[in-house]
Coordinates of C-alpha atoms in Angstrom, one line a residue:
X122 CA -52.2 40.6 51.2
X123 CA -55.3 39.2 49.8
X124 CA -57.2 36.5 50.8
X125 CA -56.8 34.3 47.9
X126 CA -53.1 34.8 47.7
X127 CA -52.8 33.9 50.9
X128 CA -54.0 30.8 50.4
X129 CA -52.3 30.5 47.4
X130 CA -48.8 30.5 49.2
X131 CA -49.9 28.1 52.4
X132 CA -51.0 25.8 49.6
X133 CA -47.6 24.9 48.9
X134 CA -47.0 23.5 52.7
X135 CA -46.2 24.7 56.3
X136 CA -43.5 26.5 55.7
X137 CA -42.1 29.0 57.5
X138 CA -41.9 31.5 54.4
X139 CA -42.1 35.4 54.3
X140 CA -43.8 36.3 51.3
X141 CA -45.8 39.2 49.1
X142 CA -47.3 39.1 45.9
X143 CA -44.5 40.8 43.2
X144 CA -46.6 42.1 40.2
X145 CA -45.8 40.5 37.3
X146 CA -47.9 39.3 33.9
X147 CA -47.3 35.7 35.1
X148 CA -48.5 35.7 38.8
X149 CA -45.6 35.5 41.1
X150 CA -44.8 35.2 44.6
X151 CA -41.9 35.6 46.5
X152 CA -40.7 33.7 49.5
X153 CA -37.8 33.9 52.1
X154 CA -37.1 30.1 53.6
X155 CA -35.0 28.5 55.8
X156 CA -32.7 26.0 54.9
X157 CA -34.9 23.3 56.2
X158 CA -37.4 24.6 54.2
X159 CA -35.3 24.8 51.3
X160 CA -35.2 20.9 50.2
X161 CA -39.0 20.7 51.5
X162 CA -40.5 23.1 49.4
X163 CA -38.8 21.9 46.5
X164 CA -40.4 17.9 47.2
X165 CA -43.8 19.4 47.7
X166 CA -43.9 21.4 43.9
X167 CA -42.2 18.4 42.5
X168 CA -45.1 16.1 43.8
X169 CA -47.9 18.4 42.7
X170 CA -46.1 18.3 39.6
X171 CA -44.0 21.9 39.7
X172 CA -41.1 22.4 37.4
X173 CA -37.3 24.2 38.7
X174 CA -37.2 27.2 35.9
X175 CA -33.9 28.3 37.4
X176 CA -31.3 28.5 40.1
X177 CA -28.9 30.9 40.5
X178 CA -27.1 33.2 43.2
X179 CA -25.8 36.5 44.4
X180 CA -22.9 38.1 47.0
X181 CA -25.1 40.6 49.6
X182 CA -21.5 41.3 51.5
X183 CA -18.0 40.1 51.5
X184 CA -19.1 36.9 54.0
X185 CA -23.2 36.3 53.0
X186 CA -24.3 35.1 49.6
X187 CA -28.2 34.3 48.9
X188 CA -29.3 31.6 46.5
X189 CA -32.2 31.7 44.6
X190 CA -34.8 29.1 43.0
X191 CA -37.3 29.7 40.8
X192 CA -40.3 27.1 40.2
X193 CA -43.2 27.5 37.6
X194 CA -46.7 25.8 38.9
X195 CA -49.9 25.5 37.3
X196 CA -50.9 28.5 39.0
X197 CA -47.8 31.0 39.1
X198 CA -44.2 31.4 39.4
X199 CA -42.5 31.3 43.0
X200 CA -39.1 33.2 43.2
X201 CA -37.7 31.5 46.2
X202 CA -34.6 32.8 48.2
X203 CA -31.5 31.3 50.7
X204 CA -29.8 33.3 52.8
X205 CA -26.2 31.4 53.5
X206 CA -23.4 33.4 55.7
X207 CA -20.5 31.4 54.3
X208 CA -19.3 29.3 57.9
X209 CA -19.4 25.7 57.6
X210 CA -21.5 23.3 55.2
X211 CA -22.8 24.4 52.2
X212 CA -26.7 24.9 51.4
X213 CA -29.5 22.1 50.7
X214 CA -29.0 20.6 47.0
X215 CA -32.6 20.5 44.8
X216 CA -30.2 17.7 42.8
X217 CA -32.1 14.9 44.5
X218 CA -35.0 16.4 43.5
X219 CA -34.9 18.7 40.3
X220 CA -31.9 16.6 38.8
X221 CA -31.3 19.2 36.1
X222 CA -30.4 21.5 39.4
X223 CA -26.9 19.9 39.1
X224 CA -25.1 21.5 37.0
X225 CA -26.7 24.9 38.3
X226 CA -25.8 24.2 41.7
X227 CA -21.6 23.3 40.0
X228 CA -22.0 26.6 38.2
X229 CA -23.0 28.8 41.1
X230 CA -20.1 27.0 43.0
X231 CA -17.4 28.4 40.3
X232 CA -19.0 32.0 40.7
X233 CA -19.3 32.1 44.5
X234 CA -17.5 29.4 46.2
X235 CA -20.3 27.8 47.6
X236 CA -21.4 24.1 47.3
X237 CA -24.4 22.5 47.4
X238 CA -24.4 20.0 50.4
X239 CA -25.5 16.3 48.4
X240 CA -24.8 16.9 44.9
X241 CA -22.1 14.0 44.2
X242 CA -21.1 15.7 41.1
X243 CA -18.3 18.5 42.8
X244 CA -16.6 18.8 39.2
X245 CA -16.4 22.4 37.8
X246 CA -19.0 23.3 35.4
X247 CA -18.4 27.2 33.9
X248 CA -14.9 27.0 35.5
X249 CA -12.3 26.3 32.5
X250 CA -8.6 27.5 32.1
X251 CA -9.7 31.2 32.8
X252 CA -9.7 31.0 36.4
X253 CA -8.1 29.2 38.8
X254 CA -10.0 27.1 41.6
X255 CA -9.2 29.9 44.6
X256 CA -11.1 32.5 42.4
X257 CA -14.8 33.1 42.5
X258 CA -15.7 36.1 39.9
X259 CA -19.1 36.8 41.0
X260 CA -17.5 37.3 45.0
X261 CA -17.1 41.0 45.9
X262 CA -14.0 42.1 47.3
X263 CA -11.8 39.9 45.6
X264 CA -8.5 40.5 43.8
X265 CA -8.6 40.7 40.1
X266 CA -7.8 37.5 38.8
X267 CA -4.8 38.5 36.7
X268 CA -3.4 39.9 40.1
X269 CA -3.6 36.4 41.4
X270 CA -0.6 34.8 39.5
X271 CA -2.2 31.6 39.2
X272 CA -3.4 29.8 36.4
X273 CA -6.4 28.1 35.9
X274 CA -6.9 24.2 35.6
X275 CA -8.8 22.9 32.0
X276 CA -8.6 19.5 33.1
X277 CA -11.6 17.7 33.6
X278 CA -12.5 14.0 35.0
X279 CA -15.3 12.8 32.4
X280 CA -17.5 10.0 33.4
X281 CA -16.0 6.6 31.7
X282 CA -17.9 3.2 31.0
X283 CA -15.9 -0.1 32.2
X284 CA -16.0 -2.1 28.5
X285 CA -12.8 -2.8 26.8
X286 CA -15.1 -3.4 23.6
X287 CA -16.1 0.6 24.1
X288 CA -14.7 3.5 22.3
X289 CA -14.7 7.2 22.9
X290 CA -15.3 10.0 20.3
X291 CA -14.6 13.4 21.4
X292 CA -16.6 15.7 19.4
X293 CA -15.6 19.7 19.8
X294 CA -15.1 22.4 21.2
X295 CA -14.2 23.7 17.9
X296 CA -16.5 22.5 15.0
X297 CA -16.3 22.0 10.7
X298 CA -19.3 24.8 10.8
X299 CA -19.4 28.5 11.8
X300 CA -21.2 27.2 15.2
X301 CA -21.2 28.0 19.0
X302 CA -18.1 25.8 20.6
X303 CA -19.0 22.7 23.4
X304 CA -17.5 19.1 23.8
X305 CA -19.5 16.3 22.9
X306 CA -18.1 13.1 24.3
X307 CA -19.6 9.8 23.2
X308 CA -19.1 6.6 24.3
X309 CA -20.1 3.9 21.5
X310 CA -20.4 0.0 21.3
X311 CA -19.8 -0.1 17.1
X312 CA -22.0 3.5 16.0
X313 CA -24.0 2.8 18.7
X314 CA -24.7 5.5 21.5
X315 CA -24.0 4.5 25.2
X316 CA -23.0 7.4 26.7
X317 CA -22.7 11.2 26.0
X318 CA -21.0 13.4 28.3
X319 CA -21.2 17.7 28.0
X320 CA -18.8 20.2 28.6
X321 CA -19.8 23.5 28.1
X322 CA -18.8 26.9 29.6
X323 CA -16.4 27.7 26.6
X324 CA -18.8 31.0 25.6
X325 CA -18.8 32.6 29.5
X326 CA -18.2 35.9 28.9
X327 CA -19.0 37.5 32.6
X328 CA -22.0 38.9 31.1
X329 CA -23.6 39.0 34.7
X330 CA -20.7 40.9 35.9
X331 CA -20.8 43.1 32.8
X332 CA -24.5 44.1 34.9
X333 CA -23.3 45.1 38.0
X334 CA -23.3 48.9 38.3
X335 CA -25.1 50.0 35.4
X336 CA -28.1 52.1 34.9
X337 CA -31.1 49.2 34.8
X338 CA -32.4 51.7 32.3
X339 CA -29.2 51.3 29.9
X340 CA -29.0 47.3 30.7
X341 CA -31.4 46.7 27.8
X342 CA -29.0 46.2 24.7
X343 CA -26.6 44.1 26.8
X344 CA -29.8 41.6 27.6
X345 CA -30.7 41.6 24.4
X346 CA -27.3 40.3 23.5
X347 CA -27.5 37.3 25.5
X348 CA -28.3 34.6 23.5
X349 CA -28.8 36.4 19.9
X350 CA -31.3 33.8 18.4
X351 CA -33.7 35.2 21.9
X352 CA -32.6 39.0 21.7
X353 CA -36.4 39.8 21.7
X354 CA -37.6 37.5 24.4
X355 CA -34.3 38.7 26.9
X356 CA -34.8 42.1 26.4
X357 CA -38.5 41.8 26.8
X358 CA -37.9 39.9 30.5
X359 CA -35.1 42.4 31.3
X360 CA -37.6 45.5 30.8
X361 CA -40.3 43.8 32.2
X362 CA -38.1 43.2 35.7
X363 CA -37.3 47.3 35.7
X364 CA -41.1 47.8 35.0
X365 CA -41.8 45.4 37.7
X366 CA -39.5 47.6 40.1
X367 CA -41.2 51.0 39.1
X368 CA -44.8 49.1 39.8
X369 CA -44.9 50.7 35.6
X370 CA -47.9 49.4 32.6
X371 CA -46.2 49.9 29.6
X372 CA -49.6 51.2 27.1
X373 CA -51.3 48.7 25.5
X374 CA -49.5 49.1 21.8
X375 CA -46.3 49.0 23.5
X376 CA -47.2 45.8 24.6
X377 CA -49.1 44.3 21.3
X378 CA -46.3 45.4 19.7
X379 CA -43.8 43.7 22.3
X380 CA -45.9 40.1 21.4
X381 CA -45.9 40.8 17.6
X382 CA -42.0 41.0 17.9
X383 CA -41.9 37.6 20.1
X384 CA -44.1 35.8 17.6
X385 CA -41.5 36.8 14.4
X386 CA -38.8 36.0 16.6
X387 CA -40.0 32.5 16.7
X388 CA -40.9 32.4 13.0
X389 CA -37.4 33.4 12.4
X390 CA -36.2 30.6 14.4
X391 CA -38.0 27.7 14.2
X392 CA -37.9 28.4 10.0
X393 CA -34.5 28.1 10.3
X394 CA -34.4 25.2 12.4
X395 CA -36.4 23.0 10.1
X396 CA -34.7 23.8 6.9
X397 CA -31.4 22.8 8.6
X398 CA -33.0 19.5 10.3
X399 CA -34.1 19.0 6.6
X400 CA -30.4 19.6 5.0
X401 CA -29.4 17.2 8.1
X402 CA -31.3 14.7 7.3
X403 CA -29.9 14.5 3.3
X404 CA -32.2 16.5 1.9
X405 CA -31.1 20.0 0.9
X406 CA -34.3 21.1 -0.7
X407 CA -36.0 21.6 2.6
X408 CA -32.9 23.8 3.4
X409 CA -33.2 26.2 0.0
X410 CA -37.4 26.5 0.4
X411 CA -36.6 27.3 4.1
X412 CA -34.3 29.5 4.4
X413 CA -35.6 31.4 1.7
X414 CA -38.9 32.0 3.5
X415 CA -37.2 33.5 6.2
X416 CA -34.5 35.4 4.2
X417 CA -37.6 37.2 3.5
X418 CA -38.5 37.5 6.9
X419 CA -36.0 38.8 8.4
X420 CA -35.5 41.3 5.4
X421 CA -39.4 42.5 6.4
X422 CA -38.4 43.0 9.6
X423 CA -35.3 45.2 8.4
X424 CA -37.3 47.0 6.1
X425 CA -40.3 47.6 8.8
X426 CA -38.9 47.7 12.2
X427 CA -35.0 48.9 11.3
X428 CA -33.7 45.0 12.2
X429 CA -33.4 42.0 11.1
X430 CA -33.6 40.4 14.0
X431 CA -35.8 43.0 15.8
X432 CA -32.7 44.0 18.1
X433 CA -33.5 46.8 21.0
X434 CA -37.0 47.4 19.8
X435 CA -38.1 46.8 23.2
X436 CA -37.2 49.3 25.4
X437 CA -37.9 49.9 29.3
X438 CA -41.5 52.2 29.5
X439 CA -42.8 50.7 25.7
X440 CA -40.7 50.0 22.4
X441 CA -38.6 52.2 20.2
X442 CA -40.5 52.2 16.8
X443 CA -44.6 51.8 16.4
X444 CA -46.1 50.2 13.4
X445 CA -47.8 52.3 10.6
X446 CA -51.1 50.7 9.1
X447 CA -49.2 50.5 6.0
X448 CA -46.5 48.8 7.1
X449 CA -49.2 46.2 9.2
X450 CA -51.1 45.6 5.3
X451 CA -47.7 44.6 4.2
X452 CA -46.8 41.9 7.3
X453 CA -50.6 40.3 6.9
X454 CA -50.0 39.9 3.1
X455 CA -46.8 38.1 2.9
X456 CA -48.1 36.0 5.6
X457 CA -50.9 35.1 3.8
X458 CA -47.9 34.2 1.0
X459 CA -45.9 32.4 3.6
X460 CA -48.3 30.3 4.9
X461 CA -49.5 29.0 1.6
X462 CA -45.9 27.8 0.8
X463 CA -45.1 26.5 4.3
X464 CA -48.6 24.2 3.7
X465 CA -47.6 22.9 0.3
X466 CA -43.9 22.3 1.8
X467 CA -45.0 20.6 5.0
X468 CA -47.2 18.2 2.6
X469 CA -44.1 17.4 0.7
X470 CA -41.5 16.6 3.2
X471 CA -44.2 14.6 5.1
X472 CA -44.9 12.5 2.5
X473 CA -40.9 12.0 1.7
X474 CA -40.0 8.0 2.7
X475 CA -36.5 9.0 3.3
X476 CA -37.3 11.9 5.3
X477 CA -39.4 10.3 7.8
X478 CA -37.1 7.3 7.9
X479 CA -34.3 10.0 9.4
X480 CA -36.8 11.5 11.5
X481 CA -39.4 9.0 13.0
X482 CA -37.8 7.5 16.3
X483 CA -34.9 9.1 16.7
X484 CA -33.5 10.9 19.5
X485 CA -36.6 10.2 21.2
X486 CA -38.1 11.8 24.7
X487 CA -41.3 9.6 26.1
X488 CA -43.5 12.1 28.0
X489 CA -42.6 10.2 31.2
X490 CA -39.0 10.9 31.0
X491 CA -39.9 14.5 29.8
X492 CA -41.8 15.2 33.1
X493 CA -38.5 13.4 35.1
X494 CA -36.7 16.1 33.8
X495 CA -38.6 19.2 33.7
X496 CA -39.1 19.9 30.0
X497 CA -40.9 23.1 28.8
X498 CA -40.9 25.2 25.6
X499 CA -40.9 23.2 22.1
X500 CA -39.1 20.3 23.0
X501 CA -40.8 19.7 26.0
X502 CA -44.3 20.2 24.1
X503 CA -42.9 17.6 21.2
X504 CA -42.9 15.0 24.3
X505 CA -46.5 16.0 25.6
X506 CA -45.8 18.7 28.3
X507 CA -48.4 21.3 28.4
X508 CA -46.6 23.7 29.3
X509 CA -46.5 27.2 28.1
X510 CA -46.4 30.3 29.7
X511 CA -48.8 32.3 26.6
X512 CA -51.5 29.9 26.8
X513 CA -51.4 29.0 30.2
X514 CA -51.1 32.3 32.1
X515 CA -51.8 35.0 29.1
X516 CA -50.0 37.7 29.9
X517 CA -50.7 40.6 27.5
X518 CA -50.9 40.8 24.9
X519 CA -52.1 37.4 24.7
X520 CA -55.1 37.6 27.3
X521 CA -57.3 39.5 24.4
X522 CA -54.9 38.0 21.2
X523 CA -54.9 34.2 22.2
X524 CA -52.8 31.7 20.7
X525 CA -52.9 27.9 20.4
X526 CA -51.0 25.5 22.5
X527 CA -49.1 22.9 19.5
X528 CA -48.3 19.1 21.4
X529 CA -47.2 15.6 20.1
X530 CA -46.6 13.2 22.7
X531 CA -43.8 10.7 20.6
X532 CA -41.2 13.1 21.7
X533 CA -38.6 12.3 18.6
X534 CA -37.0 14.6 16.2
X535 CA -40.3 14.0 14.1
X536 CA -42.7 15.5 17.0
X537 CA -40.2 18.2 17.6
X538 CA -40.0 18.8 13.6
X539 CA -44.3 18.6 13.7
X540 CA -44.1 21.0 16.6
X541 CA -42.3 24.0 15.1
X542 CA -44.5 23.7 12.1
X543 CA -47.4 24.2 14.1
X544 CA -46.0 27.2 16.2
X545 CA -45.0 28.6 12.5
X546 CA -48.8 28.7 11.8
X547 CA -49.9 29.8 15.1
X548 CA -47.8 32.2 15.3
X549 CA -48.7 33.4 11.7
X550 CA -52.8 33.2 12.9
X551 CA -51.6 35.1 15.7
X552 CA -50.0 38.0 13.9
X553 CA -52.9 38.4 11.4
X554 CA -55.4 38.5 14.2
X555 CA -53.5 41.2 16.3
X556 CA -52.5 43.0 13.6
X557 CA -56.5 43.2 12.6
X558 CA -57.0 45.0 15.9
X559 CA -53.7 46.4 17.3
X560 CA -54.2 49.1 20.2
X561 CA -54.6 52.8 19.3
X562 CA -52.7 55.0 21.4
X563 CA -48.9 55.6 22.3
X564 CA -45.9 52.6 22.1
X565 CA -44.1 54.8 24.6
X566 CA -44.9 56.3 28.3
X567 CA -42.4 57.9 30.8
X568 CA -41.2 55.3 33.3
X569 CA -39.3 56.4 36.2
X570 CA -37.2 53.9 38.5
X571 CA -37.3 53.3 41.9
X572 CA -33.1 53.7 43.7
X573 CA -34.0 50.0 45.0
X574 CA -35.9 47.3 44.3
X575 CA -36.3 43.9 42.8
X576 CA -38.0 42.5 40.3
X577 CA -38.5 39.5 38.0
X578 CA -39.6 39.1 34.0
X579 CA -40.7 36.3 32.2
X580 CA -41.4 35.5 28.5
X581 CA -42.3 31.8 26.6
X582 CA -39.3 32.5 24.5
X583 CA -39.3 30.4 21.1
X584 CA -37.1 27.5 23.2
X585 CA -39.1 28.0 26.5
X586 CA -39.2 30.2 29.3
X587 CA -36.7 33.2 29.5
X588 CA -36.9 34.7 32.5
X589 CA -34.5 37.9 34.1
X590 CA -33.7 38.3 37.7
X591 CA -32.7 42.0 38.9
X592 CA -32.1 44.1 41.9
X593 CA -31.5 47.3 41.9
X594 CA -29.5 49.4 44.9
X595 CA -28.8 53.1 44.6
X596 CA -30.0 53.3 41.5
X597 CA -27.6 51.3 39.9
X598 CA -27.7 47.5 39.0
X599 CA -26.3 44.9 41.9
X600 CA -27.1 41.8 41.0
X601 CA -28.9 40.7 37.0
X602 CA -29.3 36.9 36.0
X603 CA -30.6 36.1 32.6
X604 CA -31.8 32.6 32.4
X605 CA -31.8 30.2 29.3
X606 CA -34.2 27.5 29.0
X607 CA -31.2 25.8 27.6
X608 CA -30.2 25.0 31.2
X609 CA -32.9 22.5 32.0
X610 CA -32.7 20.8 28.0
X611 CA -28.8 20.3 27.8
X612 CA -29.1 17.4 30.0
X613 CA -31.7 16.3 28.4
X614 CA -29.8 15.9 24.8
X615 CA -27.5 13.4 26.4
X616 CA -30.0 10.8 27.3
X617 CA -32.1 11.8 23.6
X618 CA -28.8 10.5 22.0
X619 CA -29.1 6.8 23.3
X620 CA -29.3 3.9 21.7
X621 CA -29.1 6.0 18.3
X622 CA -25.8 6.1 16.2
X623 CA -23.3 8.5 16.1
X624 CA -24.2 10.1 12.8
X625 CA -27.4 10.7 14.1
X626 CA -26.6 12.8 16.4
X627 CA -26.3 16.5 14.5
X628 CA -30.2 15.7 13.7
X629 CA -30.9 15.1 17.4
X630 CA -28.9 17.8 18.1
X631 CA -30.3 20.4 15.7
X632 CA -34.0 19.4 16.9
X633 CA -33.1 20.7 20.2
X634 CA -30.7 23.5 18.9
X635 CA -30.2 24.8 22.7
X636 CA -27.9 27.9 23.0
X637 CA -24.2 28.0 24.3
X638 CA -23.9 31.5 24.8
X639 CA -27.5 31.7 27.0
X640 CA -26.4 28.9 29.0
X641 CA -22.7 30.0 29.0
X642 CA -23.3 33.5 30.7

């Protein structure tokens, strides 16, 4: 180990850790504790100002389970592990500390069975009607659950206010539009906001099940099938985990190629986004101009890359269809087109009184409250949190093809709305300048696996950080966990909603637009 990771690792505090350096384009280290280290670590990143990317955990045998936390400094990522043998108390909660480790800690307890000692919240969180409480899915050598005879429980114990002049409004699962399904539960003085309670889990489709036991070399599509509106940005992790494993550099196209497909990913996205903020707000114009714009995008991308939403282009060992010059002339000319609109549209709608009166203060996050919880990707950058992973860590391609870092520090649906048009230009700046001096050479090299092995890929998807877990064991897949960004933002949406009105809400909502399905696994 090298000198200067070694220090890297005792920086973080006298822990008894075993750890090595895992290659990775974001630096990452690796780190066996104890479960007295477990809480201690976690304190110590959160004072030097670390952020919990993810928790999550996995059955090694029939008796001993391993939990795992990962945590994103300013200087790398550090994929931490638990080893529990499943006698007496359950592990060290991170809720006291990370507080959007909650409902990760409630989820892993409806997988595996184990809880996490000093989280007061012991209601189920992915659990609904499908399962009943004795059934663990992610447990090996259980039953199948339709041999158990037992249904499952949908009941669930949400939080209520004391207030006889309250009201409750129970919003979903099932909505008026062709949307993912959650419960929204607000409790309201009048239109006012007081409290809103969450329940998700209604998407879980055992996706990380649907892993174990497949080639990691034909797990590709189903990452990419995750969370749709992210099928670049999962797939990219996923492959980037197996290349990880096989110690593999995918050429230097592959990977310019990989970022170009990121960047009109979130394009795609956050276009859409602000044309429906604009339709929620009243005003349908910015809908029509919007979607439009990336109608055409995504009708490029069809005509250029065989997708319209760039679906398994990214493949383990490079990607599966390279760019002629051509075809490059014609993505830097429209643009060039693009960009021009967007500018003349951005002037409009920021000068439209009724507009800003929908958008300025409302749903707001200050950027103390946004470092209390964690916040990354666009919403966390719309309530000054410098983070992101591109900028910050420039993993190809973006070491030699840099891109800007777009802030705001009011943290409402404006900033969030002024934040995506940013990224839309950035990103445009971005593709014009790499497609000006893309790589020669091959998008595709041979990549052999290792039987066993783990590994970890991360990507600044266009909500935040994406990141894949994996761990291979003879030669097939044993344990995969995609991780949504979504999981550290829901909880931020219910405290965003306060002291706003009801009918607000879809705006607040829509500013966020977090994904079900990512979250829902």
């Amino acid at each position: 180990m090298k000198k200067q990771e070694t220090r890297l690792v005792q920086g973080f505090g006298p822990f008894r850790a075993v750890s090595s350096a895992v290659s990775s384009a974001v630096p990452l280290w690796r780190a066996a504790l104890s479960p007295q280290d477990w809480q201690g670590l976690a304190a110590t990143l959160r004072q030097r100002g670390g952020r919990l990317l993810g928790l999550w955990a996995e059955a090694m045998t029939e008796r001993q389970l391993r939990i795992h936390a990962l945590y994103l400094s300013g200087a790398a990522c550090l994929w931490c592990s638990l080893d529990w043998d499943g006698d007496g108390a359950g592990y060290p909660t991170l809720s006291q500390i990370f507080p959007t480790a909650s409902r990760q800690e409630r989820a892993i307890a409806d997988l595996l069975g184990v809880r996490a000692e000093g989280n007061k919240d012991l209601r189920p969180w992915l659990r609904h009607a499908a399962w009943p409480e004795s059934f663990f899915p992610l447990r090996i050598g259980q039953l199948p659950v339709e041999e158990l005879g037992v249904q499952g429980d949908s009941s669930y114990a949400f939080q209520q206010l004391p207030s006889d002049d309250l009201h409750e409004i129970p919003v979903g699962p099932v909505h008026a539009g062709t949307i993912e399904p959650g419960h929204f539960r607000f409790t309201c003085l009048g239109e006012q906001v007081l409290q809103l309670e969450e329940r998700l889990g209604y998407t879980h489709k055992g996706t990380e099940w649907l892993f174990r036991g497949k080639d990691p070399l034909a797990g590709t599509p189903l990452a990419g099938r995750v969370s749709g509106d992210s099928t670049v940005a999962y797939a990219w992790a996923y492959v980037m985990a197996v290349e990880n494993i096989a110690e593999f550099q995918p050429p230097a196209r592959a990977l310019a190629l990989r970022g170009l497909f990121a960047e009109r990913e979130r394009l795609a996205n956050h276009l859409g986004d602000l044309g429906a903020l604009g339709n929620d707000a009243g005003f349908a114009f910015a809908l029509t101009q919007l979607l439009a714009i990336k109608e055409e995008l995504l009708r490029e991308n069809d005509e250029v890359f065989g997708h319209r939403y760039l679906m398994d282009l990214i493949q383990p060992g490079g990607i599966a269809r390279d760019l002629s010059p051509a075809a490059g002339l014609r993505l830097r000319q429209s643009a060039g087109r693009w960009q021009a609109r967007l500018q003349d549209l951005e002037l409009l709608l920021h000068e439209h009184a009724g507009l800003r009166d929908r958008l300025v203060g409302t749903g707001s996050i200050s950027p103390e409250r946004a470092y209390h919880w964690g916040m990354g990707g666009m919403a966390g950058r719309a309530s000054g949190q410098a983070w992101d992973l591109r900028v910050q860590f420039t993993p190809a391609p973006y070491g030699k093809f840099p891109v800007d870092i777009a802030l705001a520090t009011t943290g409402d649906v404006a900033a969030r709305w002024a934040v995506r048009f940013q990224e839309i230009y950035a990103s445009l700046r971005w593709q014009d300048t790499l497609l000006n001096a893309l790589p020669e050479g091959s998008c595709q090299a041979p990549l052999r696996v290792p039987e066993d092995g783990e590994g970890l890929g991360i990507v600044e998807g266009w909500r935040g950080e994406v990141f894949v877990a994996l761990r291979l064991e003879s030669g097939r897949i044993a344990r995969c966990h995609p991780h949504d960004p979504s999981w550290s933002l829901w909880p931020v949406l219910e405290e965003a909603v306060l002291q706003d009105i009801v009918a607000d809400f879809p705006l607040i909502n829509k500013s966020f637009n977090l994904s079900y399905s990512g979250h829902d696994l």
